[in-house]
Coordinates of C-alpha atoms in Angstrom, one line a residue:
X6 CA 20.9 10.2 -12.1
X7 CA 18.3 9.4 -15.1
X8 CA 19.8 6.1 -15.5
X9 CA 18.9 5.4 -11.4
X10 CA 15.6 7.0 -10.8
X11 CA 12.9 4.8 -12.0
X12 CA 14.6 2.3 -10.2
X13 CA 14.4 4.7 -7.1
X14 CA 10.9 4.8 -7.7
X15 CA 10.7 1.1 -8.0
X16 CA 12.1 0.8 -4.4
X17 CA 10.5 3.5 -3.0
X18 CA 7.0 1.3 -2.5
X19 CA 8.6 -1.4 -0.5
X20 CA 9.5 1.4 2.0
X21 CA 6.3 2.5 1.0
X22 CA 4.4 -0.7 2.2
X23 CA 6.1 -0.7 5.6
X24 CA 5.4 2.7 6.3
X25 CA 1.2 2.0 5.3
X26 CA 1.1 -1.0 7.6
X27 CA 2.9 1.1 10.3
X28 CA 0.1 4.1 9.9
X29 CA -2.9 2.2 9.3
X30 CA -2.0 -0.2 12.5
X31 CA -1.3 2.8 14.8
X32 CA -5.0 4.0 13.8
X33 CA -5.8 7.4 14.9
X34 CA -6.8 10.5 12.4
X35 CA -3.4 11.7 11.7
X36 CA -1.4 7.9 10.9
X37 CA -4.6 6.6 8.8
X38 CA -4.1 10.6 7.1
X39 CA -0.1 9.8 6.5
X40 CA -1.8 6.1 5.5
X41 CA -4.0 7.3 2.9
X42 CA -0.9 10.1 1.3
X43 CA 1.3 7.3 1.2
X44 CA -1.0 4.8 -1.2
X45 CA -1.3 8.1 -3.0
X46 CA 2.2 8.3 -3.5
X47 CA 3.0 4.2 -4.0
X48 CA 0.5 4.4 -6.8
X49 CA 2.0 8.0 -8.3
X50 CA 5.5 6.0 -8.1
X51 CA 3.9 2.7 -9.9
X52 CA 2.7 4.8 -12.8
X53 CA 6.3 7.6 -12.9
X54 CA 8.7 4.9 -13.1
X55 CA 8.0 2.8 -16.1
X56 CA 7.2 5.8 -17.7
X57 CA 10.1 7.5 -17.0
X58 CA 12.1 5.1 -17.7
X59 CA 10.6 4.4 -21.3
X60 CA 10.9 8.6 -21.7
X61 CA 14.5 8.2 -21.0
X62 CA 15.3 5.0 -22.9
X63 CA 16.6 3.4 -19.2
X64 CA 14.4 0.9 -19.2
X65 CA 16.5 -2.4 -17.6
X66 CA 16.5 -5.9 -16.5
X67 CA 16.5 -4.4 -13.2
X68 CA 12.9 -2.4 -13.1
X69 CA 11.3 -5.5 -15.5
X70 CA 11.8 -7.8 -13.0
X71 CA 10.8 -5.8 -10.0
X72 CA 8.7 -3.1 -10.8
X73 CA 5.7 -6.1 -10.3
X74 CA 7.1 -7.9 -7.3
X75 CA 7.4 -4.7 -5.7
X76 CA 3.9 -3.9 -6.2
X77 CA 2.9 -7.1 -4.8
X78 CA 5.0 -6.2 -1.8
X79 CA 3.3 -3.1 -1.3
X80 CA -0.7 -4.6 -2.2
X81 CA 0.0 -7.4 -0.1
X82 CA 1.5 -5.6 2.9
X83 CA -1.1 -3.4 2.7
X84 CA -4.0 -5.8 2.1
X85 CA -2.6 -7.7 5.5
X86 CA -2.2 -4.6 7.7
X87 CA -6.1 -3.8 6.5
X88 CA -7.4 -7.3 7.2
X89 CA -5.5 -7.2 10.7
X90 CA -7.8 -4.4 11.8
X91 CA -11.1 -5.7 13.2
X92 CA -13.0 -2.5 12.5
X93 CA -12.1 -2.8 8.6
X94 CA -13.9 -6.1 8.3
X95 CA -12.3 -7.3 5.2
X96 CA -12.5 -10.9 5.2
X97 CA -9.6 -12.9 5.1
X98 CA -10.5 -15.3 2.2
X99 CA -9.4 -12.9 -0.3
X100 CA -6.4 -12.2 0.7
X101 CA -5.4 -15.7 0.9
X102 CA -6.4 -15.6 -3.3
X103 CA -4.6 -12.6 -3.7
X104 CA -1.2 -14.1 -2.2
X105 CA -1.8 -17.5 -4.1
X106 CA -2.2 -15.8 -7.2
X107 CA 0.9 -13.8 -6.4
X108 CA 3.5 -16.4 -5.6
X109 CA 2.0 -18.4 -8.5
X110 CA 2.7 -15.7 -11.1
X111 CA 6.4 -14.5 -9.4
X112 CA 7.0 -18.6 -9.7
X113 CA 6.5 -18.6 -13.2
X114 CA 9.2 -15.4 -13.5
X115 CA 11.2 -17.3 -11.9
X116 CA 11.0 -20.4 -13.8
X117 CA 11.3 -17.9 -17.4
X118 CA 14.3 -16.7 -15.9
X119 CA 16.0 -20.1 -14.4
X120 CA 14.5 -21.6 -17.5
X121 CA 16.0 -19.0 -20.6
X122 CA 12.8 -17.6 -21.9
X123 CA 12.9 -14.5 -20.8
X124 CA 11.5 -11.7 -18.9
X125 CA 7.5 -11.7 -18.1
X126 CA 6.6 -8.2 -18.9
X127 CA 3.5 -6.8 -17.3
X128 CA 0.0 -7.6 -19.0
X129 CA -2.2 -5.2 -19.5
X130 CA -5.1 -6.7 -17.6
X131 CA -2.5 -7.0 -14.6
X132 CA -2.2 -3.0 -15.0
X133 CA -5.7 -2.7 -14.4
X134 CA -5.3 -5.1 -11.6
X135 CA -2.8 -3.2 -9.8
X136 CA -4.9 0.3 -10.2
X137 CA -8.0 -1.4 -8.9
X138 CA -6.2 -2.7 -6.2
X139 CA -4.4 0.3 -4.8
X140 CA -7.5 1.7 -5.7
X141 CA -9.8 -0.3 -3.3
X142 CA -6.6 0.1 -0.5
X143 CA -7.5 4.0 -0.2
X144 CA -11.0 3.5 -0.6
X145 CA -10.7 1.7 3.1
X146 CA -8.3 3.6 4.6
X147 CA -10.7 6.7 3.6
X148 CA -13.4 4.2 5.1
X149 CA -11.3 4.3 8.5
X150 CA -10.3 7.4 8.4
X151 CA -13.9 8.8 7.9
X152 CA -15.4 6.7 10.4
X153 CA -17.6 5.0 7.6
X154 CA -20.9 3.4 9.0
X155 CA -20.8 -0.7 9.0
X156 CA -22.5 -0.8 5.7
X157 CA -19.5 1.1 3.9
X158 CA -17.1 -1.3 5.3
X159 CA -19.6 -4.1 4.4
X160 CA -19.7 -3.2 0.8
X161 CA -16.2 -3.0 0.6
X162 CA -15.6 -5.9 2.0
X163 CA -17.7 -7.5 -1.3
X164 CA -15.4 -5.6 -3.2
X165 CA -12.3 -7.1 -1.7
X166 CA -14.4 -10.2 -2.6
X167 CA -14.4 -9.0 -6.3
X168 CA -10.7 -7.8 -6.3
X169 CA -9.8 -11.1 -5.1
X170 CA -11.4 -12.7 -7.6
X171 CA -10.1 -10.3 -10.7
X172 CA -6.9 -10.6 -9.1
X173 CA -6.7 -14.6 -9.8
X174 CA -8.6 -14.0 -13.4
X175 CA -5.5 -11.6 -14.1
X176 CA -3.0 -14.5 -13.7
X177 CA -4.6 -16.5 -16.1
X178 CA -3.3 -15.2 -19.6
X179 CA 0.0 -14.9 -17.8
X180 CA 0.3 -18.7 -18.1
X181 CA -1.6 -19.8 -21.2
X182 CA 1.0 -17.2 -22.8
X183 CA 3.5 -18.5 -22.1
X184 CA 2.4 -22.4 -21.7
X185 CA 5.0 -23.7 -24.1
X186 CA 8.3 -22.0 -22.0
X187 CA 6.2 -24.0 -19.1
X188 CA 6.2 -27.3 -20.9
X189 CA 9.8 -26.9 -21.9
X190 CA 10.8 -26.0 -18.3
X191 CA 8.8 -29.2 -17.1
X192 CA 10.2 -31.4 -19.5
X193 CA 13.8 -30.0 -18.9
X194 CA 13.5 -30.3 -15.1
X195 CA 12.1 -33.9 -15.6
X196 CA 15.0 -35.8 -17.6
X197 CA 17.6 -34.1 -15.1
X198 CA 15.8 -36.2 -12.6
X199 CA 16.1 -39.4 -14.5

């Protein structure tokens, strides 16, 4: 049961995501109240897992590899669902950065996997990411649940700007870390061509 439960957790926020998008698109005071408890409990999952599995020396291959595309399942989801809703006005710019960033980081897992160098762990700057994201995700569901005046939603929508941008910055030592796996995997890839 030890053994399986941070992976649980793990799991838990991709069901997580679909219920948020479900809530926060019905609108209404009770879904965008179930909205807001359930980026509560993605983000109480997020931080229980890892550190339950560390507690219980179960840490795996497994939770590694997806604990962070699971929380860019949820952020994204989530992010999308908000940016659908006209009365958010979130702009959709930043999400566009926020999934580029994204697929760019889970490609280079993928190619440290394929490739033989390992796992990516998380970086620590990509922690504080993720908390500032989830963060700015309840922030405007409390927006719409409150019924915030325009110039709430309009600061928020400069911080989505902000995120967006932090969330791109984060990438960054992800790659120059690891620059020389990249190289290898470049090289590799290129004389199986020739």
């Amino acid at each position: 049961m030890r053994a399986n439960l941070p992976n649980q957790l793990t799991l838990s926020r991709v069901f997580l995501g679909l219920l948020f998008c479900f809530f926060v698109l019905q609108g209404g005071l009770v879904y965008l109240s179930l909205a807001a408890l359930t980026v509560v409990a993605a983000f109480i999952s997020d931080l229980l897992d890892g550190h339950l599995a560390r507690r219980w020396r179960v840490v795996s291959h497994f939770g590694i590899c997806f604990d962070p595309v699971v929380d860019k399942v949820f952020v994204l989801s989530a992010f999308a669902a908000l940016v659908a809703l006209p009365k958010s006005n979130l702009p959709v710019f930043p999400l566009i950065l926020i999934m580029m960033r994204e697929l760019l980081v889970l490609g280079l897992r993928v190619i440290l996997l394929v490739s033989s160098s390992g796992l990516l762990p998380a970086e620590r700057f990509g922690k504080i990411k993720a908390a500032i994201q989830f963060s700015l995700i309840l922030a405007v569901n409390l927006a719409l649940l409150g019924g915030a005046p325009p110039k709430t939603h309009e600061h928020l929508g400069t911080a989505f700007w902000l995120v967006g941008f932090l969330t791109v910055i984060s990438g960054i030592p992800y790659f120059w870390k690891n620059r020389e796996a990249l190289r290898r995997a470049w090289a590799s890839s290129t004389k199986k061509q020739n």
